[in-house]
Amino acid sequence: MKTKIYILFTLIFIMLVNSCSSVFSAGVSGKVVDGESTTNPKEGIADVEIYSYVKEKNRDADFDSYKSGSRFSPTDDKYFIGHTTSNSDGTFTLNKLVWEAYFPDFGKTADYCTIYLLFYHPDYGLIKNDNPVIIMSDTTSNVVYQEMKKINSSTTLNVNIIDAGTENLISNPMEVLISVPQNNSTKTYKQTITGNGNVKISYPRFSSGTTENKPNVKIKVYQTGTNQKYMQCFFDKENSNYKFLSESDSYIVQVEGTSFTTDIYVKPFELSVPTLQGQIQLNGSGSSTEIGTTEDDNKKIFLAYKGEDSKLHIFETSSSETTTYQQGDGANGSIITHGKFSDLGTGATWTNKTYTEKYTTLEIYVVVDCGSIEGKIDSTDKYQIKTIRSDKLSENLGLLNSFSEVGTLAL
């Protein structure tokens, strides 16, 4: 009997509760402004995220769990009932905030509700609304006015990536890593830049007390992929120091203001052989009407270098082989030149990751094919050493007539 009475009372209670429960909705609008703005009215803040809650304890729990410097996100979607982002002028609207009331103040037709707000912006942090926000069902009230003060500063870095040798912007894409100190950590920005580009960074506004922060920002650039050519280097004209940065070296710049320009220097470690031309002279200087002899013509020329094995190796490009030719035909008393060559070495490269000047040099071996093994250097071939510079696109080697036999360099 008692069990039946208990069940009856429970059913009656549920019916009463359900009969008193109603769902209402309303909207609210307002504006978020910079509390330190000197304009009248104060300047609005764009892109502020606004979160609304119907229970203060849930709003405060999310506020208390937030870690400074991180991006805010509610702990659980069920805790908040609305979210929006402020416009460029700081205005915002939260549409159709829904709540349930068991005993509405105005019966089933109307009710009012106090909502609790959180405002978040990366440069202003996370704050609660200063004043109570009361909304009335089926209306949109413009009742929110919230001031925020910056806790972070932002600077747009204009980064120029310059070839130290030419002092011009490079045309190769580079990965840029910018390390910016925060309160208890470091934030790293990564962006691909070709020549120059802009990177917006953020950092704590104050270094101590009310002293504006001017952080020391570390910048590193490097190339990725299969066609790597450049590495970051120093650029110290006074001391002629252009050496490559090692892993332990850093480029550090002190940043301030809303925009800041910095130049980052790089140098090629994969270097190009200039396009070479010249003349060989194997047997005599010729006559009054000819420079060289016909024996200097139709000779195969190799462009080679000495490897770590102390042997000669032909550069791996089709232009590392060419054939000498005669220039001029002697008509009308013109001079005939024998043993000319051109377009040698176009596209050939070498690697040097240790040079400290703007450019470097390389000893090359111009080899004349005098032997019987075609397409290869053998001991009976002849060579002359010349020095080329990495900063030249083309170079005339002039007259080559001091040849030595290859000998053991080909073994």
Coordinates of C-alpha atoms in Angstrom, one line a residue:
M1 CA 0.0 0.0 0.0
K2 CA 2.8 2.4 1.0
T3 CA 4.6 1.6 -2.3
K4 CA 1.5 2.5 -4.3
I5 CA 1.1 5.8 -2.4
Y6 CA 4.8 6.6 -3.1
I7 CA 4.4 5.9 -6.8
L8 CA 1.3 8.1 -6.9
F9 CA 3.0 11.0 -5.3
T10 CA 6.0 10.7 -7.6
L11 CA 3.8 10.7 -10.7
I12 CA 1.9 13.8 -9.4
F13 CA 5.2 15.5 -8.7
I14 CA 6.5 14.8 -12.2
M15 CA 3.3 16.1 -13.7
L16 CA 3.5 19.3 -11.7
V17 CA 7.1 19.9 -12.6
N18 CA 6.5 19.2 -16.3
S19 CA 3.5 21.4 -16.3
C20 CA 5.6 24.3 -14.8
S21 CA 8.6 23.9 -17.1
S22 CA 8.9 26.3 -20.1
V23 CA 11.6 27.1 -22.6
F24 CA 12.4 30.7 -23.5
S25 CA 14.8 32.5 -25.8
A26 CA 16.2 35.9 -26.2
G27 CA 19.0 37.8 -27.8
V28 CA 21.6 40.3 -26.5
S29 CA 23.9 42.7 -28.3
G30 CA 26.6 45.1 -27.2
K31 CA 30.1 46.3 -27.9
V32 CA 33.7 45.4 -26.8
V33 CA 36.1 48.3 -26.7
D34 CA 39.8 49.0 -25.8
G35 CA 39.8 50.4 -22.3
E36 CA 42.9 52.4 -23.0
S37 CA 41.7 54.0 -26.2
T38 CA 41.9 57.8 -26.2
T39 CA 39.2 58.3 -28.8
N40 CA 35.6 59.3 -28.0
P41 CA 33.9 56.9 -28.2
K42 CA 36.6 54.3 -27.4
E43 CA 37.9 52.2 -30.2
G44 CA 36.1 48.9 -30.7
I45 CA 38.0 45.6 -30.7
A46 CA 37.5 43.2 -33.6
D47 CA 37.5 39.4 -33.4
V48 CA 36.7 39.1 -29.7
E49 CA 35.1 35.8 -29.0
I50 CA 32.1 36.1 -26.6
Y51 CA 30.7 33.0 -24.7
S52 CA 27.5 33.1 -22.7
Y53 CA 26.4 30.9 -19.8
V54 CA 23.2 30.6 -17.8
K55 CA 25.0 29.4 -14.7
E56 CA 27.7 31.5 -13.0
K57 CA 29.5 28.6 -11.6
N58 CA 30.0 27.0 -15.0
R59 CA 31.3 30.3 -16.4
D60 CA 33.7 30.7 -13.5
A61 CA 34.9 27.1 -13.8
D62 CA 35.9 27.7 -17.4
F63 CA 37.5 31.0 -16.4
D64 CA 39.5 29.5 -13.6
S65 CA 40.7 26.6 -15.8
Y66 CA 42.1 28.9 -18.5
K67 CA 45.9 29.0 -18.8
S68 CA 47.3 32.4 -19.7
G69 CA 48.9 32.6 -23.1
S70 CA 46.9 29.6 -24.5
R71 CA 43.8 29.8 -26.7
F72 CA 40.5 29.7 -24.8
S73 CA 38.0 26.9 -25.4
P74 CA 35.0 26.0 -23.2
T75 CA 35.6 22.7 -21.3
D76 CA 32.2 21.3 -22.5
D77 CA 29.7 22.5 -25.0
K78 CA 26.8 21.9 -22.5
Y79 CA 28.2 24.6 -20.2
F80 CA 27.5 27.6 -22.5
I81 CA 24.5 28.5 -24.5
G82 CA 25.8 30.9 -27.0
H83 CA 29.0 32.1 -28.9
T84 CA 29.8 34.8 -31.3
T85 CA 32.6 37.0 -32.5
S86 CA 32.8 40.8 -32.5
N87 CA 32.7 42.8 -35.7
S88 CA 35.4 45.1 -36.9
D89 CA 34.0 47.9 -34.8
G90 CA 33.7 45.8 -31.7
T91 CA 29.9 45.3 -31.9
F92 CA 28.3 41.8 -31.5
T93 CA 25.0 40.1 -31.2
L94 CA 24.2 36.8 -29.5
N95 CA 21.0 35.5 -31.1
K96 CA 18.4 33.2 -29.6
L97 CA 19.9 32.3 -26.2
V98 CA 17.8 29.5 -24.9
W99 CA 17.0 28.6 -21.3
E100 CA 14.5 26.5 -19.4
A101 CA 12.5 27.8 -16.4
Y102 CA 10.3 25.6 -14.1
F103 CA 8.5 28.6 -12.5
P104 CA 8.7 31.5 -15.0
D105 CA 8.3 34.9 -13.4
F106 CA 5.6 35.9 -15.8
G107 CA 3.9 32.5 -16.3
K108 CA 4.4 30.5 -19.4
T109 CA 4.4 33.6 -21.7
A110 CA 7.5 35.4 -20.5
D111 CA 10.6 35.2 -18.4
Y112 CA 13.9 36.9 -17.8
C113 CA 17.3 35.4 -17.2
T114 CA 20.7 36.6 -16.0
I115 CA 23.5 35.4 -18.3
Y116 CA 27.2 35.3 -17.6
L117 CA 29.8 36.2 -20.3
L118 CA 33.4 35.5 -21.1
F119 CA 35.4 37.6 -23.5
Y120 CA 38.5 36.3 -25.2
H121 CA 41.1 37.8 -27.6
P122 CA 44.7 36.6 -28.0
D123 CA 46.0 40.2 -27.4
Y124 CA 43.6 41.0 -24.5
G125 CA 43.3 37.6 -22.7
L126 CA 40.2 36.2 -21.1
I127 CA 37.9 38.3 -18.8
K128 CA 34.4 38.1 -17.3
N129 CA 31.7 40.7 -17.9
D130 CA 31.9 43.6 -15.5
N131 CA 28.2 44.2 -15.1
P132 CA 25.2 41.8 -14.8
V133 CA 23.5 41.0 -18.1
I134 CA 19.8 40.4 -17.8
I135 CA 17.8 39.3 -20.9
M136 CA 14.1 39.3 -21.4
S137 CA 12.4 36.5 -23.5
D138 CA 11.5 37.2 -27.1
T139 CA 13.6 40.4 -27.2
T140 CA 17.1 41.4 -28.2
S141 CA 18.6 43.9 -25.7
N142 CA 21.5 46.1 -26.4
V143 CA 22.8 46.1 -22.8
V144 CA 26.5 44.9 -23.0
Y145 CA 29.4 47.4 -22.9
Q146 CA 32.7 45.8 -22.0
E147 CA 36.2 47.3 -21.8
M148 CA 39.3 45.2 -22.3
K149 CA 43.0 46.0 -21.8
K150 CA 45.8 44.6 -23.8
I151 CA 48.0 42.0 -22.2
N152 CA 49.8 41.2 -25.4
S153 CA 51.4 43.4 -28.1
S154 CA 51.6 42.5 -31.8
T155 CA 54.2 43.5 -34.3
T156 CA 54.2 42.8 -38.0
L157 CA 57.6 41.7 -39.0
N158 CA 58.6 42.6 -42.6
V159 CA 61.2 40.0 -43.4
N160 CA 63.6 40.5 -46.3
I161 CA 65.7 37.5 -47.3
I162 CA 68.8 38.7 -49.1
D163 CA 71.7 37.0 -51.0
A164 CA 74.8 38.3 -49.1
G165 CA 76.8 38.1 -52.4
T166 CA 74.6 40.2 -54.6
E167 CA 72.7 42.1 -51.8
N168 CA 69.5 41.5 -53.7
L169 CA 66.3 39.6 -52.6
I170 CA 66.5 36.0 -53.4
S171 CA 64.0 34.3 -55.7
N172 CA 64.1 30.9 -53.9
P173 CA 61.4 30.1 -51.3
M174 CA 62.8 29.8 -47.7
E175 CA 61.2 28.4 -44.6
V176 CA 61.3 31.1 -41.8
L177 CA 61.2 30.2 -38.1
I178 CA 60.6 33.0 -35.7
S179 CA 61.0 32.2 -32.0
V180 CA 59.2 34.8 -29.7
P181 CA 59.6 34.6 -25.9
Q182 CA 56.4 34.5 -23.9
N183 CA 56.0 34.7 -20.1
N184 CA 57.1 31.1 -19.4
S185 CA 57.6 29.7 -22.9
T186 CA 58.5 30.4 -26.5
K187 CA 56.1 30.7 -29.3
T188 CA 57.4 29.7 -32.8
Y189 CA 56.0 31.1 -36.0
K190 CA 56.7 29.3 -39.3
Q191 CA 56.1 30.7 -42.8
T192 CA 57.4 30.2 -46.3
I193 CA 58.8 33.4 -47.8
T194 CA 60.2 34.1 -51.2
G195 CA 62.2 37.4 -51.2
N196 CA 60.2 39.2 -48.6
G197 CA 57.0 38.7 -46.6
N198 CA 55.1 39.7 -43.5
V199 CA 54.7 37.7 -40.3
K200 CA 52.5 39.0 -37.4
I201 CA 53.9 38.0 -34.0
S202 CA 52.5 38.4 -30.5
Y203 CA 54.2 38.6 -27.2
P204 CA 53.6 39.8 -23.6
R205 CA 52.9 43.5 -23.5
F206 CA 55.0 44.3 -20.4
S207 CA 58.4 43.0 -19.5
S208 CA 58.1 44.1 -15.9
G209 CA 55.6 46.4 -14.2
T210 CA 54.6 49.0 -16.7
T211 CA 57.7 48.8 -18.9
E212 CA 56.7 48.1 -22.5
N213 CA 58.3 44.8 -23.7
K214 CA 60.8 44.8 -26.6
P215 CA 61.5 41.1 -27.0
N216 CA 64.6 39.6 -28.5
V217 CA 63.3 37.5 -31.3
K218 CA 65.3 34.7 -32.9
I219 CA 65.0 34.2 -36.6
K220 CA 66.3 31.2 -38.6
V221 CA 65.8 30.5 -42.3
Y222 CA 66.4 27.3 -44.2
Q223 CA 65.5 25.5 -47.4
T224 CA 63.6 22.2 -47.6
G225 CA 63.0 19.8 -50.5
T226 CA 65.4 18.4 -53.1
N227 CA 66.8 21.7 -54.6
Q228 CA 68.4 23.2 -51.6
K229 CA 71.0 25.9 -52.4
Y230 CA 71.1 28.5 -49.7
M231 CA 72.0 28.6 -46.0
Q232 CA 71.7 31.5 -43.5
C233 CA 74.8 33.5 -43.0
F234 CA 76.3 36.5 -41.1
F235 CA 76.5 39.9 -42.8
D236 CA 79.3 41.9 -41.2
K237 CA 80.9 44.2 -43.8
E238 CA 83.2 45.9 -41.2
N239 CA 84.9 42.6 -40.4
S240 CA 84.3 40.9 -43.7
N241 CA 82.4 38.1 -41.9
Y242 CA 79.9 36.3 -44.1
K243 CA 80.3 32.8 -42.7
F244 CA 77.4 30.4 -42.5
L245 CA 75.4 30.2 -39.3
S246 CA 76.0 26.9 -37.4
E247 CA 73.4 25.1 -35.4
S248 CA 74.6 27.0 -32.3
D249 CA 74.6 30.4 -33.9
S250 CA 71.5 32.7 -33.8
Y251 CA 70.3 35.8 -35.5
I252 CA 68.5 37.9 -32.9
V253 CA 66.7 41.1 -33.4
Q254 CA 65.0 43.3 -30.8
V255 CA 61.4 44.0 -31.9
E256 CA 59.2 47.0 -31.1
G257 CA 56.3 48.9 -32.5
T258 CA 53.4 47.8 -34.6
S259 CA 55.7 47.0 -37.6
F260 CA 59.4 46.2 -37.8
T261 CA 61.6 45.5 -40.8
T262 CA 64.6 43.1 -40.6
D263 CA 67.0 41.8 -43.2
I264 CA 68.1 38.1 -43.1
Y265 CA 71.1 37.1 -45.2
V266 CA 71.8 33.9 -46.9
K267 CA 74.6 32.5 -49.2
P268 CA 74.5 29.7 -51.7
F269 CA 76.4 26.6 -50.7
E270 CA 75.7 25.0 -54.0
L271 CA 77.7 27.2 -56.4
S272 CA 77.5 27.5 -60.2
V273 CA 80.5 27.3 -62.6
P274 CA 80.6 30.4 -64.8
T275 CA 80.0 29.8 -68.5
L276 CA 83.6 29.5 -69.8
Q277 CA 85.4 30.5 -73.0
G278 CA 89.0 30.6 -74.1
Q279 CA 91.6 29.3 -76.4
I280 CA 94.1 26.5 -76.3
Q281 CA 97.5 26.5 -77.9
L282 CA 99.4 23.2 -77.9
N283 CA 102.1 23.6 -80.4
G284 CA 103.4 27.1 -81.2
S285 CA 101.9 30.5 -81.5
G286 CA 101.3 30.4 -85.2
S287 CA 102.2 33.1 -87.7
S288 CA 101.5 36.7 -88.5
T289 CA 98.1 35.7 -90.0
E290 CA 97.2 32.9 -87.6
I291 CA 97.0 32.5 -83.9
G292 CA 97.8 28.9 -83.0
T293 CA 97.8 26.1 -85.5
T294 CA 95.3 23.7 -87.1
E295 CA 96.4 21.1 -84.5
D296 CA 94.6 23.1 -81.9
D297 CA 91.2 22.7 -83.7
N298 CA 88.7 19.9 -83.3
K299 CA 90.2 18.9 -79.9
K300 CA 87.8 17.7 -77.2
I301 CA 88.0 19.7 -74.0
F302 CA 86.9 18.4 -70.6
L303 CA 86.1 20.5 -67.6
A304 CA 87.2 18.7 -64.5
Y305 CA 88.0 19.0 -60.8
K306 CA 90.2 17.1 -58.4
G307 CA 88.2 14.9 -56.1
E308 CA 88.9 13.8 -52.5
D309 CA 90.6 10.8 -54.0
S310 CA 93.1 13.2 -55.7
K311 CA 91.9 12.1 -59.1
L312 CA 90.4 14.2 -61.9
H313 CA 86.6 13.9 -62.4
I314 CA 84.6 15.5 -65.2
F315 CA 81.7 17.7 -63.9
E316 CA 78.4 15.9 -64.3
T317 CA 76.8 18.1 -67.0
S318 CA 76.7 17.8 -70.8
S319 CA 78.4 21.2 -71.2
S320 CA 81.5 19.8 -69.4
E321 CA 82.6 18.6 -72.8
T322 CA 83.1 20.7 -75.9
T323 CA 85.2 20.8 -79.0
T324 CA 87.7 23.5 -80.1
Y325 CA 87.1 25.3 -83.4
Q326 CA 88.7 27.8 -85.8
Q327 CA 87.5 31.4 -85.8
G328 CA 87.9 33.5 -89.0
D329 CA 88.8 32.5 -92.5
G330 CA 91.7 34.9 -93.4
A331 CA 89.6 36.7 -95.9
N332 CA 90.6 40.3 -96.6
G333 CA 93.7 39.9 -94.4
S334 CA 91.7 38.9 -91.3
I335 CA 93.4 36.9 -88.6
I336 CA 92.6 33.2 -88.1
T337 CA 92.4 32.0 -84.5
H338 CA 92.7 28.3 -83.8
G339 CA 91.7 26.3 -80.7
K340 CA 88.8 28.5 -79.6
F341 CA 86.2 27.1 -77.2
S342 CA 83.0 28.5 -75.6
D343 CA 80.0 27.5 -73.6
L344 CA 82.0 25.2 -71.4
G345 CA 80.6 24.4 -67.9
T346 CA 77.2 25.9 -68.2
G347 CA 75.0 24.3 -65.5
A348 CA 78.0 22.7 -63.6
T349 CA 78.0 23.1 -59.8
W350 CA 80.1 22.5 -56.8
T351 CA 79.4 22.6 -53.0
N352 CA 81.2 24.6 -50.3
K353 CA 79.7 25.1 -46.9
T354 CA 82.7 26.6 -45.2
Y355 CA 83.7 29.8 -47.1
T356 CA 83.5 33.0 -45.1
E357 CA 83.6 35.6 -47.9
K358 CA 80.8 36.8 -50.1
Y359 CA 82.1 34.5 -52.8
T360 CA 84.5 31.6 -53.1
T361 CA 86.9 30.3 -55.7
L362 CA 87.6 26.9 -57.2
E363 CA 90.5 25.4 -59.1
I364 CA 89.3 23.8 -62.3
Y365 CA 91.2 21.6 -64.7
V366 CA 90.8 22.3 -68.4
V367 CA 91.8 19.0 -69.9
V368 CA 92.6 18.5 -73.6
D369 CA 91.9 15.0 -74.9
C370 CA 95.1 13.8 -76.4
G371 CA 94.6 10.1 -75.7
S372 CA 92.8 7.1 -77.2
I373 CA 90.0 6.7 -74.6
E374 CA 87.1 8.7 -75.8
G375 CA 84.9 10.5 -73.3
K376 CA 87.3 9.8 -70.4
I377 CA 90.4 11.4 -69.0
D378 CA 93.5 9.2 -69.4
S379 CA 97.2 9.7 -68.5
T380 CA 98.3 11.0 -71.9
D381 CA 95.8 13.9 -71.8
K382 CA 97.0 17.4 -71.0
Y383 CA 95.6 19.9 -68.5
Q384 CA 96.0 23.5 -67.3
I385 CA 94.7 24.7 -63.9
K386 CA 92.6 27.9 -63.7
T387 CA 90.7 29.5 -60.8
I388 CA 87.1 30.5 -61.2
R389 CA 84.8 32.7 -58.9
S390 CA 81.4 31.7 -57.7
D391 CA 80.0 35.2 -58.2
K392 CA 80.5 35.4 -61.9
L393 CA 78.0 34.2 -64.6
S394 CA 80.6 34.0 -67.3
E395 CA 84.4 34.1 -67.5
N396 CA 87.0 34.3 -70.3
L397 CA 89.9 32.0 -69.4
G398 CA 92.1 33.6 -72.0
L399 CA 95.0 31.8 -73.7
L400 CA 95.8 28.4 -72.3
N401 CA 99.3 27.2 -73.4
S402 CA 101.0 26.0 -70.2
F403 CA 99.8 22.4 -70.2
S404 CA 100.9 19.5 -68.1
E405 CA 100.4 15.8 -68.7
V406 CA 97.6 14.2 -66.6
G407 CA 99.7 11.2 -65.7
T408 CA 98.7 9.7 -62.3
L409 CA 95.8 12.1 -61.9
A410 CA 93.8 9.8 -64.2
L411 CA 94.7 6.5 -62.5

